[in-house]
Structure formats: C-alpha cells, structure tokens
PDB file of C-alpha atoms in Angstrom:
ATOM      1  CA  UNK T 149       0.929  10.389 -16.202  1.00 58.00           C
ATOM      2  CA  UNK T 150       3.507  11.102 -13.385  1.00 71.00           C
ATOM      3  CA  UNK T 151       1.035  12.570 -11.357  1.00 76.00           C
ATOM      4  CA  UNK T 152      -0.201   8.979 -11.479  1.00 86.00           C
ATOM      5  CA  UNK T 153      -4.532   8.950 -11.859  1.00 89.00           C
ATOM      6  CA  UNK T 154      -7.781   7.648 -10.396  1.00 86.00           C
ATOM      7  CA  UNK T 155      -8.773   4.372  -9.737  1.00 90.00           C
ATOM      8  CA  UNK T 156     -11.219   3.897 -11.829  1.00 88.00           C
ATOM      9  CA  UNK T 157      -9.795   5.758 -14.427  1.00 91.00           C
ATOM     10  CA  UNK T 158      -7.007   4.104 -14.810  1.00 89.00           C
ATOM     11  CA  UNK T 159      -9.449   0.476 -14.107  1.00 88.00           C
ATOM     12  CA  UNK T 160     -11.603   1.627 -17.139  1.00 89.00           C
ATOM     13  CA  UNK T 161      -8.349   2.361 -19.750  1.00 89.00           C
ATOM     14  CA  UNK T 162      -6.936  -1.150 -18.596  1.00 86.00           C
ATOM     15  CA  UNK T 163      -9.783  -3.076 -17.964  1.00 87.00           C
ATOM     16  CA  UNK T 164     -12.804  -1.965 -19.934  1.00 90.00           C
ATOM     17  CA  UNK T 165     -14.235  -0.829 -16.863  1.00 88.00           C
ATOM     18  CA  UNK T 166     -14.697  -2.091 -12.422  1.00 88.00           C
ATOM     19  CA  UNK T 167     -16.692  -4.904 -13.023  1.00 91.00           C
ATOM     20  CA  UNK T 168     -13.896  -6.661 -15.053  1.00 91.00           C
ATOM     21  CA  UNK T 169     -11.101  -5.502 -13.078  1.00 90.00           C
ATOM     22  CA  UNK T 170     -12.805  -6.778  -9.641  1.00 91.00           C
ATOM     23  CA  UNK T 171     -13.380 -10.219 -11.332  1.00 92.00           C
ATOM     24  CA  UNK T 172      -9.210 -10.493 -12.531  1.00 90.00           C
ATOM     25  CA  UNK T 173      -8.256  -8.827  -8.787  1.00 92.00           C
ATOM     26  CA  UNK T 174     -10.281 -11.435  -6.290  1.00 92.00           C
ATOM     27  CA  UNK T 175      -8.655 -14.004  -8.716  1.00 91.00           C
ATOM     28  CA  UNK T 176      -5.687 -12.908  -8.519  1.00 91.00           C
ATOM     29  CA  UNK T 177      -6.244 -12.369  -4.312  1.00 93.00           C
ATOM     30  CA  UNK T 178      -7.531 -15.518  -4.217  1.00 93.00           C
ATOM     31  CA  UNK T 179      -4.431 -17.248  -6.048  1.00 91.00           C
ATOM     32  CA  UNK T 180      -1.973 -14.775  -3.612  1.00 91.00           C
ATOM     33  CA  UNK T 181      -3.925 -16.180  -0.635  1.00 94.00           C
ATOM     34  CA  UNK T 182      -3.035 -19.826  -1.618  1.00 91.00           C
ATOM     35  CA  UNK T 183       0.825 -18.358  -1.427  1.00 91.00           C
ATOM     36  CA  UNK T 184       0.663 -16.224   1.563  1.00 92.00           C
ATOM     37  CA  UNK T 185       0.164 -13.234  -0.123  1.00 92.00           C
ATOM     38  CA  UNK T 186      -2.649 -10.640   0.703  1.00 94.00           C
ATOM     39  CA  UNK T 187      -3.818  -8.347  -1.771  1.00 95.00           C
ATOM     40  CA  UNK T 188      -5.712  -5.675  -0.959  1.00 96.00           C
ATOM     41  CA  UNK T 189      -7.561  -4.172  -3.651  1.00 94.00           C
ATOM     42  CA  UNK T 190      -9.938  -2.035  -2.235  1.00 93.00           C
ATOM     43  CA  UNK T 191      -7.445   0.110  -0.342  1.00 95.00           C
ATOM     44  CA  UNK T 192      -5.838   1.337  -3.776  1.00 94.00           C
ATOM     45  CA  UNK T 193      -7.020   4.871  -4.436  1.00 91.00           C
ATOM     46  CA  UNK T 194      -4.694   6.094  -6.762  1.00 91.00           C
ATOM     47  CA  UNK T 195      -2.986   4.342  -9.159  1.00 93.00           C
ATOM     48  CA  UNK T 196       0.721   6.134  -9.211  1.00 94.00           C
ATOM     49  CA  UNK T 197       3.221   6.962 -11.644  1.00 92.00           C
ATOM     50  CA  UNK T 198       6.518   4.284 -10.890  1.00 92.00           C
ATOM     51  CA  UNK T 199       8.603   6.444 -12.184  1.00 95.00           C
ATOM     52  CA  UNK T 200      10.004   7.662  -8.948  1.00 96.00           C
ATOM     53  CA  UNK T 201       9.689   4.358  -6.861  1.00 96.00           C
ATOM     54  CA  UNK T 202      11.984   2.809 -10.189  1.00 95.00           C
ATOM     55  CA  UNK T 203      13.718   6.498  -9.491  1.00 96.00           C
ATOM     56  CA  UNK T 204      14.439   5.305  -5.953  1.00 97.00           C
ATOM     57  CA  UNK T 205      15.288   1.639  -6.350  1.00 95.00           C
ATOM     58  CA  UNK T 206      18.134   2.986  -8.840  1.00 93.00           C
ATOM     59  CA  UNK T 207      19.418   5.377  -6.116  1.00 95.00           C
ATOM     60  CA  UNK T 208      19.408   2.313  -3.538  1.00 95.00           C
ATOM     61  CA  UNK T 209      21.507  -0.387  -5.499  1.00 93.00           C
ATOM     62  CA  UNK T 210      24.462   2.985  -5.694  1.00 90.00           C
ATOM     63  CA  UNK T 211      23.854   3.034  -1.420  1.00 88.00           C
ATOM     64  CA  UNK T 212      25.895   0.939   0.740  1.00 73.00           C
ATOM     65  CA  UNK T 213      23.791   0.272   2.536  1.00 69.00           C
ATOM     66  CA  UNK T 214      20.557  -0.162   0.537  1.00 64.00           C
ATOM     67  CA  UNK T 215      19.077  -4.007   0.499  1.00 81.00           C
ATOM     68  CA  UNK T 216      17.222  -3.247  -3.054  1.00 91.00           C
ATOM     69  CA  UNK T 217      15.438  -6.948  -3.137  1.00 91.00           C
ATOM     70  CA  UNK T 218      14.067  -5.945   0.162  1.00 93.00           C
ATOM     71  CA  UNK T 219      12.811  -2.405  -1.145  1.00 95.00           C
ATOM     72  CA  UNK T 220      11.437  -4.402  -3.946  1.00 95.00           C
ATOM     73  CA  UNK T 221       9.075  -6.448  -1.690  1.00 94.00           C
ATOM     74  CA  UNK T 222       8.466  -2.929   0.479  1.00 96.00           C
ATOM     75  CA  UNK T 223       7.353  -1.273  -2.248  1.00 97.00           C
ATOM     76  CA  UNK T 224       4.784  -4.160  -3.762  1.00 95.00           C
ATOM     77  CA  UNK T 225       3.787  -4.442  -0.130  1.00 96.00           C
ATOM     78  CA  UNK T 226       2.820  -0.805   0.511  1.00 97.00           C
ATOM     79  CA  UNK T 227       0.765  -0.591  -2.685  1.00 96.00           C
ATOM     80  CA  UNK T 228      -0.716  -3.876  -2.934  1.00 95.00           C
ATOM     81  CA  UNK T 229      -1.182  -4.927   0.576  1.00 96.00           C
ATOM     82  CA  UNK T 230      -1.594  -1.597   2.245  1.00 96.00           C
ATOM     83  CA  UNK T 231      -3.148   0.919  -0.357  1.00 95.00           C
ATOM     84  CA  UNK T 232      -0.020   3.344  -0.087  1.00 96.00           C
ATOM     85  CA  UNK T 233       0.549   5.641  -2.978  1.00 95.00           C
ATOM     86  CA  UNK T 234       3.934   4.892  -3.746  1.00 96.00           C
ATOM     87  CA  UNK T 235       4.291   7.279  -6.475  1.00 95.00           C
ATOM     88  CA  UNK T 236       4.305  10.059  -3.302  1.00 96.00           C
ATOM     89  CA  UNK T 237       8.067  11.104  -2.976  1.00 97.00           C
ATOM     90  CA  UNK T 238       7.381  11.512   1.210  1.00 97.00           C
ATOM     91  CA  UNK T 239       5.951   7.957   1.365  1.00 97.00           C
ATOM     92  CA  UNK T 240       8.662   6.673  -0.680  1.00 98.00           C
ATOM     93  CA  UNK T 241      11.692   8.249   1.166  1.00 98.00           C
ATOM     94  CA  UNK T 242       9.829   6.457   4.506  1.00 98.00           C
ATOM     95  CA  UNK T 243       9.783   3.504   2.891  1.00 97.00           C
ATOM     96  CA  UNK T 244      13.646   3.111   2.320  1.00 96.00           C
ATOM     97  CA  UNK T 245      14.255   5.208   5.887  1.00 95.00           C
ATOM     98  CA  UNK T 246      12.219   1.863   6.925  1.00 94.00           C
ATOM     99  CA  UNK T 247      15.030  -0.160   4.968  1.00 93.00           C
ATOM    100  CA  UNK T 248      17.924   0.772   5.914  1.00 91.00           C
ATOM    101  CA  UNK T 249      18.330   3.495   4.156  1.00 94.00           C
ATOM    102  CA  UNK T 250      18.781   7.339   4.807  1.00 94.00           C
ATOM    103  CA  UNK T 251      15.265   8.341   4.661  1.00 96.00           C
ATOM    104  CA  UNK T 252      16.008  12.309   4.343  1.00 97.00           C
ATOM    105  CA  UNK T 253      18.930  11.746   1.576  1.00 96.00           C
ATOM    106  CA  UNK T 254      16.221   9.603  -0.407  1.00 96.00           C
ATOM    107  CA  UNK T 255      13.947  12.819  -0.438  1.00 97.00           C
ATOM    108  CA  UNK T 256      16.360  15.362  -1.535  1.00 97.00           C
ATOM    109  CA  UNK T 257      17.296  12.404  -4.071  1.00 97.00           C
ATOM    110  CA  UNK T 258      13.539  12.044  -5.241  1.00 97.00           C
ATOM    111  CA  UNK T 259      13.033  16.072  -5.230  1.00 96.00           C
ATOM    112  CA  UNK T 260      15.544  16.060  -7.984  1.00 95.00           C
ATOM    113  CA  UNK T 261      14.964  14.909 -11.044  1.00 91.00           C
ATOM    114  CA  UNK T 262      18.133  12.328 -11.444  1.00 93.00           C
ATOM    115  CA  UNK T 263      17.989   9.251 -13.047  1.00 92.00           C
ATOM    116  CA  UNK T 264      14.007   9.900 -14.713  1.00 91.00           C
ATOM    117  CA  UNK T 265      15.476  10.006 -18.077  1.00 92.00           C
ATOM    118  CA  UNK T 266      17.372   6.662 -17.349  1.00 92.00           C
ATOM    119  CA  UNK T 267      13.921   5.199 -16.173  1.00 92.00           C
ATOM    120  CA  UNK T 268      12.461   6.860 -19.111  1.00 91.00           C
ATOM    121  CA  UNK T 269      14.760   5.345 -21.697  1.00 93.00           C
ATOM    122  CA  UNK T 270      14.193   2.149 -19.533  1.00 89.00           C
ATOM    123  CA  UNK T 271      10.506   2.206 -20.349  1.00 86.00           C
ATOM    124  CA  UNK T 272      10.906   2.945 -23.934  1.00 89.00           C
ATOM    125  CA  UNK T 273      13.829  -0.027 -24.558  1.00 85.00           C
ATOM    126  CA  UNK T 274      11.171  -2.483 -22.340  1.00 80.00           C
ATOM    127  CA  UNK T 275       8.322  -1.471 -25.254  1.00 81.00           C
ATOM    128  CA  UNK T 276      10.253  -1.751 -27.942  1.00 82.00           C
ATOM    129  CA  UNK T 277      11.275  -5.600 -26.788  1.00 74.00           C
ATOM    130  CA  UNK T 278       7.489  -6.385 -26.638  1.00 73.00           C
ATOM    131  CA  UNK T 279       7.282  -5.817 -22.294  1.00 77.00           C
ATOM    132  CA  UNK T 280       3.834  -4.646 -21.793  1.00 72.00           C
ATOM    133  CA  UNK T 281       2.953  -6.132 -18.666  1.00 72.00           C
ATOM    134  CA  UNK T 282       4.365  -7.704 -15.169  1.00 73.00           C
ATOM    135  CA  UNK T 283       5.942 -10.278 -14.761  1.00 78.00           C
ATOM    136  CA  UNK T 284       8.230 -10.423 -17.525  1.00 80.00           C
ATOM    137  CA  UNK T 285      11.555 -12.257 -18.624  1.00 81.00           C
ATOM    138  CA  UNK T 286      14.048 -11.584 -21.051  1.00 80.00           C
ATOM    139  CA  UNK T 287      16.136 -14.019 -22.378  1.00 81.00           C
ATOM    140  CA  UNK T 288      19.532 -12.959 -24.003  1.00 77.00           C
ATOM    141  CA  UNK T 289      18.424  -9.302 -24.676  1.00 75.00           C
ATOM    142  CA  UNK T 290      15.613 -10.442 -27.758  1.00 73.00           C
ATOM    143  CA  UNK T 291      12.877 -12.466 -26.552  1.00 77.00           C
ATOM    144  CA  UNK T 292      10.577 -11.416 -24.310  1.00 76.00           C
ATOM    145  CA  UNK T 293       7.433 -12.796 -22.345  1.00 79.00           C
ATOM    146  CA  UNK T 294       5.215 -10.872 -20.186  1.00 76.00           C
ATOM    147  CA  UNK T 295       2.769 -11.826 -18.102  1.00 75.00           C
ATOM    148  CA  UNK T 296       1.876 -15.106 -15.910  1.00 72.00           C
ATOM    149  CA  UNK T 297       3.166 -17.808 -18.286  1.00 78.00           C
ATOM    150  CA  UNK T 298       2.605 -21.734 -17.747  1.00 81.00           C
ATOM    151  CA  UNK T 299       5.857 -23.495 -17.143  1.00 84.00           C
ATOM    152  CA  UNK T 300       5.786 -24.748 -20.295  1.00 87.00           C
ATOM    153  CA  UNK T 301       5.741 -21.599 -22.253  1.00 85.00           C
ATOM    154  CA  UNK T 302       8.847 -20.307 -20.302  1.00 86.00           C
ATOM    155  CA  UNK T 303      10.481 -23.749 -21.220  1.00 88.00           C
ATOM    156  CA  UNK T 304      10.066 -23.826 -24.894  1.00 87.00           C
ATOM    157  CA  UNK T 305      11.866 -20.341 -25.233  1.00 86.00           C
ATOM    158  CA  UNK T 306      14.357 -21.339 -23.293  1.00 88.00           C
ATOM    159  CA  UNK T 307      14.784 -23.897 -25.327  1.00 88.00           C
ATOM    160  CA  UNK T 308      14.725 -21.407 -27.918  1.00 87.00           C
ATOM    161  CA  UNK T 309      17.108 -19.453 -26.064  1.00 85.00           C
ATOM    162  CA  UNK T 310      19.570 -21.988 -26.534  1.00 88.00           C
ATOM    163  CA  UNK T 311      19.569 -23.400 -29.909  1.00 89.00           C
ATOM    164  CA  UNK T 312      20.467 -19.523 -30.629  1.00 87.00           C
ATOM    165  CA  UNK T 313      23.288 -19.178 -28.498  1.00 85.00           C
ATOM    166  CA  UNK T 314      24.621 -22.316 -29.915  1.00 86.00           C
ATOM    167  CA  UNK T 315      24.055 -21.262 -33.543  1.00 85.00           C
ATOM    168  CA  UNK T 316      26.546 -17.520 -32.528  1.00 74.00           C
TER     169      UNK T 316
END
C-alpha cells in the first residue's frame, strides 16, 4: 500500500508471523555485524511504501548535483539502521537536503506525483522478469536471480549469460 503498513502486519504477510521474522533478522544482523553493518530491527515501526524514496532517487540522478549511490546507502541507513520511515515525503526530502541536494525542491518534487507511474511500470517489468526479492541481478534483460545467491549460482548463469550472447 503507499501508505506503507504495520510492522507486524506486514511481518505476518511475509513471514508467517514475528517469531519467524526475528529468527531471519538477528541472522541476518548477525551476518551484517561480521561486515560492519548494524541492523536495527527493533526500531522499524512501519514498514513504508518505496515508491517515493525510488520517486526521489529518480529525481536525484536528473540533479547536478545529486550523488545517487550515496542516497542509496542514506536511504538503507535511515530505515535499517535508524528505524526512519522513509516512505515519509518530509523525512525523505531531509535525507537528500543531507546529500547534497536541495532539500525544499525534493519536497515540492515528492508532493507531486512525477515519475510514480515510471516506478510503477518499473515494479510491474521487475515481476514479470521473476524479481521478487532484494538483492537481485539481471543479466542481459532475461534472466533474473533474486535473493542472497552463493557465488556459484551467480557463476553458472553467467556462464549461461554467455553461451547466449555468443549463440545472437
């Protein structure tokens, strides 16, 4: 929903419910920790719609000025590591004011509604290649994997990859 939805809502429709959910997340912390990487969890209220952070990272890569790699990180940092609700236009246009960026042209930006239906028709193309989860990589528009893969995995469809650019 864009209005984004409850914690443990939105734990129970992906998870099957807390219990499960806290068992994946302090693995997951626990792996992040191991890479300098601290997840917090417990501070995540909300879980928010992307729609206008995606919204926002769009409007970035058109600003002169706008470092998106770096408003990448900001944004996984304010909702993972800091509980922020990033799908909040105000926190969002602080965010990018906090990267470089004008933080009052990001709002009026954001308070429009430019660019959803490009993140919309994003979304939909990203389902119909098979992405239902984070991380994911597509190779040469077709194949898709999502999800933390073993090296091995990735390798064979490169491989894959490959042998079908050779064979067009």
């Amino acid at each position: 929903a864009r209005g984004g939805m409850p914690r443990g809502e939105y734990l129970v429709r992906k998870f099957g419910g807390e219990d499960r959910a806290r068992r994946l997340y302090a693995s997951i912390a626990e792996i992040g920790r191991g890479d300098g990487l601290e997840f917090r969890f417990d501070l995540i209220r909300r879980t928010p719609s992307s729609v206008d952070a995606h919204r926002l990272l769009r409007w970035a890569a058109g600003q002169h000025d706008g470092n998106v790699s770096a408003l990448v990180e900001a944004l996984y940092s304010a909702h993972f590591a800091e509980g922020q609700d990033i799908g909040d236009q105000r926190v969002l246009a602080v965010i990018a004011g906090q990267h470089g960026l004008n933080p009052t042209a990001a709002f009026h930006f954001l308070a429009s509604d430019r660019d959803s239906e490009m993140v919309f028709a994003e979304n939909l193309r990203a389902h119909r290649l098979g992405i239902n989860g984070v991380p994911c990589l597509v190779i040469g528009g077709r194949h898709a994997i999502a999800g933390a893969q073993d090296p091995e995995v990735i390798d064979r469809l490169l491989d894959i990859a490959v042998v079908e650019a050779a064979e067009d």
